[in-house]
């Protein structure tokens, strides 16, 4: 590392709180070194109150870019000169790129989901999808799948605070991507869920059901809904194989877990910072035991 840091080295970082647990510095610094980029990456614990100073500092120190985590993904938007269509529709940014003082706000979560599917030879273009959940990650998945040409998206969410947000997102997607049929339903509406799943190509779980403390639960319990030609995906990466995926696999479905999405959204950010491909396979084995 000491040989790598020079007078010309540009800084990048993760901002949000907490960040101490993050694996991003190790992953990005490894890739910068491997591909000989004159960049260094650190994690900065930044609260909402401190964001104005952070943005001022990032400008002063000519940061190349930043990844953004909770609770800053919405707050950073007002500092951006340009927002990508996905970031605008999602209403949140997780990757900020500084090009000669012009900041662009991107959201790579949904791209990560779609790239992970492509990695498993699944295309979303023209497909019918059932998406469970409409939180931060679920919104990103719905938006990106619509932008990538999904034919029909049925979002199912409990009647909690995320439900109304999902309706607004669906309206906005309809305006931007009129070719995509998008509807929002109550997750408890089992009749509609059954009907939509019977016609779907891809099921995506973006709810928290399946991660701790809900590791023994599945958002779909009726195993008769798992047809062999339904691709079942879960964006939860811990555990690597959720109860939903176990049930779907046991019933003959192709299943895809969330680790690949995590890696691919990082790969997308790496590409935005450098214009280069991240060494994805190496990163998977070295940093994700995949
Ligand atoms: P969030 O809090 O923004 O949204 C949570 C979602 O889960 C909402 O739709 C909510 O209605 C739903 N939900 C919560 N409890 C539920 C329950 N008991 N039954 C049914 N639905 C319930 O969270 P988020 O940031 O969108 O994260 C959601 C999941 O996605 C987490 O497990 C997170 O680890 C995972 N995630 C994965 C990646 C990745 O790269 N693989 C990226 C981001 C998030």
Short mmCIF file of C-alpha atoms and ligand atoms in Angstrom, two decimals:
data_model
loop_
_atom_site.label_atom_id
_atom_site.label_comp_id
_atom_site.label_asym_id
_atom_site.label_seq_id
_atom_site.Cartn_x
_atom_site.Cartn_y
_atom_site.Cartn_z
CA UNK A 1 0.00 0.00 0.00
CA UNK A 2 2.72 2.52 0.95
CA UNK A 3 4.26 2.06 -2.53
CA UNK A 4 0.91 2.71 -4.14
CA UNK A 5 -0.04 6.00 -2.46
CA UNK A 6 1.54 8.92 -4.30
CA UNK A 7 1.14 12.67 -4.61
CA UNK A 8 -1.33 12.08 -7.43
CA UNK A 9 -3.52 9.45 -5.71
CA UNK A 10 -7.23 10.32 -5.73
CA UNK A 11 -9.55 9.39 -2.92
CA UNK A 12 -12.82 7.48 -3.01
CA UNK A 13 -14.89 6.32 -0.09
CA UNK A 14 -17.97 4.85 1.44
CA UNK A 15 -20.10 7.35 3.37
CA UNK A 16 -22.96 6.60 5.78
CA UNK A 17 -23.34 5.25 9.29
CA UNK A 18 -22.37 2.68 10.46
CA UNK A 19 -19.58 1.79 8.02
CA UNK A 20 -16.96 0.11 10.22
CA UNK A 21 -18.17 -3.38 9.19
CA UNK A 22 -17.85 -2.66 5.47
CA UNK A 23 -15.87 -4.91 3.15
CA UNK A 24 -15.84 -2.24 0.42
CA UNK A 25 -12.40 -0.68 1.24
CA UNK A 26 -10.66 -4.07 1.02
CA UNK A 27 -12.47 -4.98 -2.21
CA UNK A 28 -11.99 -1.70 -4.06
CA UNK A 29 -8.36 -1.17 -2.93
CA UNK A 30 -7.51 -4.71 -4.04
CA UNK A 31 -9.01 -4.05 -7.48
CA UNK A 32 -7.41 -0.60 -7.85
CA UNK A 33 -4.01 -2.11 -7.07
CA UNK A 34 -4.53 -5.08 -9.38
CA UNK A 35 -5.59 -2.89 -12.32
CA UNK A 36 -3.00 -0.17 -11.47
CA UNK A 37 -5.47 2.64 -10.74
CA UNK A 38 -4.04 5.57 -8.81
CA UNK A 39 -6.98 5.55 -6.39
CA UNK A 40 -7.39 4.83 -2.67
CA UNK A 41 -10.66 3.95 -0.90
CA UNK A 42 -11.65 4.51 2.75
CA UNK A 43 -14.84 4.31 4.81
CA UNK A 44 -16.13 7.49 6.47
CA UNK A 45 -18.74 7.46 9.23
CA UNK A 46 -20.96 10.39 8.23
CA UNK A 47 -24.30 11.32 9.82
CA UNK A 48 -27.11 13.19 8.07
CA UNK A 49 -26.13 16.32 9.99
CA UNK A 50 -22.55 16.09 8.73
CA UNK A 51 -23.39 15.47 5.08
CA UNK A 52 -23.06 19.15 3.98
CA UNK A 53 -19.48 19.25 5.33
CA UNK A 54 -18.75 15.87 3.77
CA UNK A 55 -19.83 17.07 0.32
CA UNK A 56 -17.78 20.26 0.76
CA UNK A 57 -14.78 18.15 1.74
CA UNK A 58 -15.27 15.78 -1.19
CA UNK A 59 -15.17 18.78 -3.53
CA UNK A 60 -12.21 20.39 -1.79
CA UNK A 61 -10.19 17.16 -1.85
CA UNK A 62 -11.30 16.33 -5.39
CA UNK A 63 -12.71 12.89 -4.52
CA UNK A 64 -13.17 10.67 -7.59
CA UNK A 65 -16.36 9.21 -6.16
CA UNK A 66 -18.29 7.79 -3.24
CA UNK A 67 -20.49 4.85 -2.42
CA UNK A 68 -23.40 5.81 -0.21
CA UNK A 69 -25.12 3.71 2.41
CA UNK A 70 -27.80 4.27 5.08
CA UNK A 71 -28.96 6.86 6.08
CA UNK A 72 -27.69 9.12 3.29
CA UNK A 73 -29.01 7.56 0.07
CA UNK A 74 -31.80 10.13 -0.32
CA UNK A 75 -30.02 13.11 1.26
CA UNK A 76 -27.12 13.03 -1.23
CA UNK A 77 -29.47 13.59 -4.18
CA UNK A 78 -29.70 17.34 -3.72
CA UNK A 79 -25.92 17.67 -4.10
CA UNK A 80 -25.91 16.00 -7.51
CA UNK A 81 -25.60 17.97 -10.77
CA UNK A 82 -26.92 15.02 -12.77
CA UNK A 83 -29.12 12.07 -11.77
CA UNK A 84 -29.35 8.92 -13.89
CA UNK A 85 -32.89 7.87 -14.93
CA UNK A 86 -32.72 4.94 -12.48
CA UNK A 87 -31.59 7.12 -9.56
CA UNK A 88 -34.37 9.61 -10.32
CA UNK A 89 -37.06 6.91 -10.45
CA UNK A 90 -35.76 5.09 -7.37
CA UNK A 91 -35.35 8.35 -5.44
CA UNK A 92 -31.99 7.32 -4.04
CA UNK A 93 -28.31 7.23 -5.01
CA UNK A 94 -25.66 4.75 -3.91
CA UNK A 95 -22.77 5.65 -6.23
CA UNK A 96 -21.58 9.23 -6.81
CA UNK A 97 -19.03 10.06 -9.50
CA UNK A 98 -17.11 13.32 -9.72
CA UNK A 99 -16.16 14.28 -13.28
CA UNK A 100 -14.19 17.56 -13.18
CA UNK A 101 -16.44 18.98 -10.47
CA UNK A 102 -19.70 17.67 -11.93
CA UNK A 103 -21.32 15.08 -9.69
CA UNK A 104 -23.51 12.33 -11.13
CA UNK A 105 -25.75 10.31 -8.82
CA UNK A 106 -26.26 6.68 -9.83
CA UNK A 107 -28.07 3.76 -8.28
CA UNK A 108 -26.37 0.43 -8.97
CA UNK A 109 -28.57 -1.85 -6.80
CA UNK A 110 -31.03 -2.72 -9.57
CA UNK A 111 -28.25 -3.04 -12.15
CA UNK A 112 -26.56 -5.48 -9.77
CA UNK A 113 -29.73 -7.60 -9.69
CA UNK A 114 -30.09 -7.63 -13.49
CA UNK A 115 -26.36 -8.29 -14.09
CA UNK A 116 -26.49 -11.21 -11.65
CA UNK A 117 -29.42 -12.70 -13.56
CA UNK A 118 -27.53 -12.30 -16.85
CA UNK A 119 -24.59 -14.05 -15.21
CA UNK A 120 -26.99 -16.98 -14.71
CA UNK A 121 -28.21 -16.74 -18.35
CA UNK A 122 -31.53 -15.12 -17.40
CA UNK A 123 -32.71 -12.03 -19.30
CA UNK A 124 -35.49 -9.81 -17.93
CA UNK A 125 -36.43 -8.32 -21.32
CA UNK A 126 -40.03 -9.23 -22.18
CA UNK A 127 -40.45 -11.30 -19.01
CA UNK A 128 -43.33 -11.39 -16.55
CA UNK A 129 -42.07 -10.80 -13.04
CA UNK A 130 -43.49 -11.03 -9.55
CA UNK A 131 -41.51 -8.86 -7.14
CA UNK A 132 -42.14 -9.30 -3.41
CA UNK A 133 -41.24 -6.15 -1.47
CA UNK A 134 -40.98 -2.47 -2.26
CA UNK A 135 -38.37 -1.18 0.19
CA UNK A 136 -35.14 0.49 -0.88
CA UNK A 137 -33.72 -2.55 -2.67
CA UNK A 138 -37.09 -3.72 -4.01
CA UNK A 139 -37.72 -0.33 -5.60
CA UNK A 140 -34.31 -0.44 -7.27
CA UNK A 141 -35.03 -3.94 -8.62
CA UNK A 142 -38.47 -2.96 -9.97
CA UNK A 143 -37.17 0.23 -11.61
CA UNK A 144 -34.16 -1.43 -13.25
CA UNK A 145 -36.19 -4.40 -14.53
CA UNK A 146 -38.69 -1.98 -16.08
CA UNK A 147 -35.87 0.07 -17.66
CA UNK A 148 -34.36 -3.17 -19.03
CA UNK A 149 -37.57 -4.09 -20.79
CA UNK A 150 -39.50 -6.41 -18.45
CA UNK A 151 -42.98 -6.86 -19.97
CA UNK A 152 -44.98 -7.09 -16.77
CA UNK A 153 -44.11 -6.42 -13.13
CA UNK A 154 -46.47 -7.31 -10.27
CA UNK A 155 -45.27 -5.92 -6.96
CA UNK A 156 -46.61 -7.46 -3.76
CA UNK A 157 -45.99 -5.73 -0.44
CA UNK A 158 -47.58 -5.83 3.03
CA UNK A 159 -49.86 -2.87 3.80
CA UNK A 160 -47.07 -1.06 5.65
CA UNK A 161 -45.39 2.30 4.99
CA UNK A 162 -43.72 0.93 1.85
CA UNK A 163 -47.05 0.14 0.16
CA UNK A 164 -48.03 3.71 -0.76
CA UNK A 165 -44.44 4.40 -1.84
CA UNK A 166 -44.71 1.40 -4.17
CA UNK A 167 -47.85 2.86 -5.76
CA UNK A 168 -46.07 6.16 -6.41
CA UNK A 169 -43.03 4.36 -7.86
CA UNK A 170 -45.31 2.31 -10.12
CA UNK A 171 -46.98 5.52 -11.40
CA UNK A 172 -43.58 7.07 -12.12
CA UNK A 173 -42.36 3.94 -13.91
CA UNK A 174 -45.54 3.90 -16.03
CA UNK A 175 -44.77 7.44 -17.22
CA UNK A 176 -41.13 6.66 -18.06
CA UNK A 177 -41.59 3.13 -19.40
CA UNK A 178 -45.12 2.93 -20.84
CA UNK A 179 -44.38 -0.48 -22.39
CA UNK A 180 -44.06 -2.11 -18.99
CA UNK A 181 -47.30 -3.18 -17.31
CA UNK A 182 -46.79 -2.55 -13.61
CA UNK A 183 -49.23 -3.09 -10.74
CA UNK A 184 -49.05 -3.13 -6.94
CA UNK A 185 -50.92 -5.62 -4.74
CA UNK A 186 -51.26 -6.47 -1.06
CA UNK A 187 -48.98 -9.40 -0.20
CA UNK A 188 -51.91 -10.90 1.74
CA UNK A 189 -53.98 -11.11 -1.48
CA UNK A 190 -53.11 -14.77 -2.00
CA UNK A 191 -55.59 -15.25 -4.86
CA UNK A 192 -53.93 -12.57 -7.03
CA UNK A 193 -50.46 -13.74 -5.97
CA UNK A 194 -51.33 -17.28 -7.08
CA UNK A 195 -52.68 -16.03 -10.43
CA UNK A 196 -49.70 -13.77 -11.13
CA UNK A 197 -47.20 -16.45 -10.13
CA UNK A 198 -48.88 -18.99 -12.41
CA UNK A 199 -48.08 -16.72 -15.39
CA UNK A 200 -44.71 -15.40 -14.20
CA UNK A 201 -41.23 -16.17 -15.55
CA UNK A 202 -39.27 -14.73 -12.64
CA UNK A 203 -40.03 -14.35 -8.91
CA UNK A 204 -37.89 -11.95 -6.87
CA UNK A 205 -37.94 -11.74 -3.08
CA UNK A 206 -36.77 -8.32 -1.93
CA UNK A 207 -38.49 -8.41 1.49
CA UNK A 208 -36.63 -9.10 4.70
CA UNK A 209 -38.39 -12.45 5.08
CA UNK A 210 -35.62 -15.06 5.05
CA UNK A 211 -32.91 -13.00 6.76
CA UNK A 212 -32.32 -12.87 10.54
CA UNK A 213 -34.48 -12.98 12.61
CA UNK A 214 -36.82 -14.46 9.95
CA UNK A 215 -34.37 -17.11 8.62
CA UNK A 216 -36.86 -19.98 9.05
CA UNK A 217 -39.58 -18.17 7.13
CA UNK A 218 -40.41 -18.00 3.43
CA UNK A 219 -42.57 -15.33 1.78
CA UNK A 220 -44.10 -18.15 -0.32
CA UNK A 221 -45.20 -21.15 1.69
CA UNK A 222 -47.47 -22.93 -0.78
CA UNK A 223 -44.97 -25.12 -2.64
CA UNK A 224 -47.54 -25.93 -5.36
CA UNK A 225 -46.80 -22.42 -6.70
CA UNK A 226 -43.25 -23.44 -7.67
CA UNK A 227 -43.40 -24.55 -11.32
CA UNK A 228 -40.26 -25.96 -12.96
CA UNK A 229 -40.11 -23.08 -15.45
CA UNK A 230 -40.27 -20.37 -12.76
CA UNK A 231 -36.90 -18.78 -11.93
CA UNK A 232 -36.86 -17.99 -8.20
CA UNK A 233 -34.47 -15.28 -7.02
CA UNK A 234 -33.76 -13.86 -3.59
CA UNK A 235 -31.71 -10.72 -2.98
CA UNK A 236 -30.93 -11.76 0.61
CA UNK A 237 -27.26 -12.81 0.76
CA UNK A 238 -27.12 -13.89 4.41
CA UNK A 239 -28.02 -16.73 4.56
CA UNK A 240 -26.66 -17.56 1.11
CA UNK A 241 -29.57 -19.90 0.46
CA UNK A 242 -32.82 -18.70 2.03
CA UNK A 243 -35.74 -20.92 2.98
CA UNK A 244 -37.56 -19.63 -0.13
CA UNK A 245 -34.71 -20.79 -2.38
CA UNK A 246 -34.48 -24.16 -0.62
CA UNK A 247 -38.21 -24.78 -1.11
CA UNK A 248 -38.11 -23.61 -4.74
CA UNK A 249 -35.05 -25.75 -5.54
CA UNK A 250 -36.63 -28.82 -3.93
CA UNK A 251 -39.60 -28.27 -6.25
CA UNK A 252 -37.48 -28.11 -9.41
CA UNK A 253 -37.09 -24.33 -9.93
CA UNK A 254 -33.86 -22.67 -11.03
CA UNK A 255 -32.78 -20.54 -8.06
CA UNK A 256 -30.47 -17.51 -7.77
CA UNK A 257 -29.30 -16.03 -4.44
CA UNK A 258 -28.33 -12.47 -3.48
CA UNK A 259 -24.51 -12.67 -3.26
CA UNK A 260 -24.09 -12.15 -7.01
CA UNK A 261 -26.22 -8.98 -6.87
CA UNK A 262 -23.97 -7.61 -4.11
CA UNK A 263 -20.85 -8.32 -6.16
CA UNK A 264 -22.36 -6.99 -9.39
CA UNK A 265 -23.55 -3.69 -7.92
CA UNK A 266 -19.96 -3.22 -6.71
CA UNK A 267 -18.70 -4.15 -10.18
CA UNK A 268 -21.02 -1.57 -11.71
CA UNK A 269 -19.70 1.11 -9.32
CA UNK A 270 -16.11 0.08 -10.13
CA UNK A 271 -16.89 0.51 -13.82
CA UNK A 272 -18.38 3.96 -13.19
CA UNK A 273 -15.24 5.03 -11.31
CA UNK A 274 -12.69 3.55 -13.72
CA UNK A 275 -14.42 2.70 -17.01
CA UNK A 276 -12.96 -0.79 -16.54
CA UNK A 277 -14.41 -4.17 -15.62
CA UNK A 278 -13.87 -5.32 -12.04
CA UNK A 279 -12.24 -8.78 -11.87
CA UNK A 280 -15.58 -10.23 -10.79
CA UNK A 281 -14.70 -13.92 -10.51
CA UNK A 282 -11.59 -13.18 -8.44
CA UNK A 283 -13.54 -10.79 -6.19
CA UNK A 284 -16.22 -13.45 -5.66
CA UNK A 285 -13.73 -16.07 -4.44
CA UNK A 286 -11.44 -13.73 -2.52
CA UNK A 287 -14.02 -11.54 -0.75
CA UNK A 288 -17.31 -13.45 -0.85
CA UNK A 289 -16.21 -17.12 -0.59
CA UNK A 290 -18.37 -17.76 -3.64
P1 LIG B 1 -36.20 -1.93 3.51
O1 LIG B 1 -36.36 -1.81 4.98
O2 LIG B 1 -36.04 -0.71 2.69
O3 LIG B 1 -37.45 -2.76 2.91
C1 LIG B 1 -37.92 -3.91 3.55
C2 LIG B 1 -38.97 -4.59 2.71
O4 LIG B 1 -39.35 -5.82 3.36
C3 LIG B 1 -40.27 -3.78 2.56
O5 LIG B 1 -40.86 -4.06 1.30
C4 LIG B 1 -41.16 -4.34 3.66
O6 LIG B 1 -42.53 -4.17 3.40
C5 LIG B 1 -40.76 -5.81 3.61
N1 LIG B 1 -40.96 -6.53 4.88
C6 LIG B 1 -40.40 -6.26 6.07
N2 LIG B 1 -40.83 -7.15 6.99
C7 LIG B 1 -41.68 -7.99 6.33
C8 LIG B 1 -42.46 -9.11 6.73
N3 LIG B 1 -42.44 -9.56 7.99
N4 LIG B 1 -43.21 -9.73 5.79
C9 LIG B 1 -43.23 -9.30 4.51
N5 LIG B 1 -42.52 -8.23 4.09
C10 LIG B 1 -41.76 -7.60 4.99
O7 LIG B 1 -34.95 -2.90 3.29
P2 LIG B 1 -34.01 -3.05 2.00
O8 LIG B 1 -32.84 -2.17 2.18
O9 LIG B 1 -34.84 -2.91 0.80
O10 LIG B 1 -33.49 -4.56 2.16
C11 LIG B 1 -34.36 -5.64 1.96
C12 LIG B 1 -33.53 -6.92 1.86
O11 LIG B 1 -32.69 -6.84 0.71
C13 LIG B 1 -32.60 -7.16 3.04
O12 LIG B 1 -32.63 -8.54 3.34
C14 LIG B 1 -31.22 -6.79 2.51
O13 LIG B 1 -30.19 -7.52 3.12
C15 LIG B 1 -31.36 -7.18 1.05
N6 LIG B 1 -30.47 -6.43 0.14
C16 LIG B 1 -29.64 -7.14 -0.67
C17 LIG B 1 -28.81 -6.47 -1.55
C18 LIG B 1 -27.87 -7.26 -2.43
O14 LIG B 1 -26.98 -6.65 -3.05
N7 LIG B 1 -28.02 -8.55 -2.55
C19 LIG B 1 -28.81 -5.06 -1.61
C20 LIG B 1 -29.68 -4.37 -0.76
C21 LIG B 1 -30.50 -5.06 0.12
#
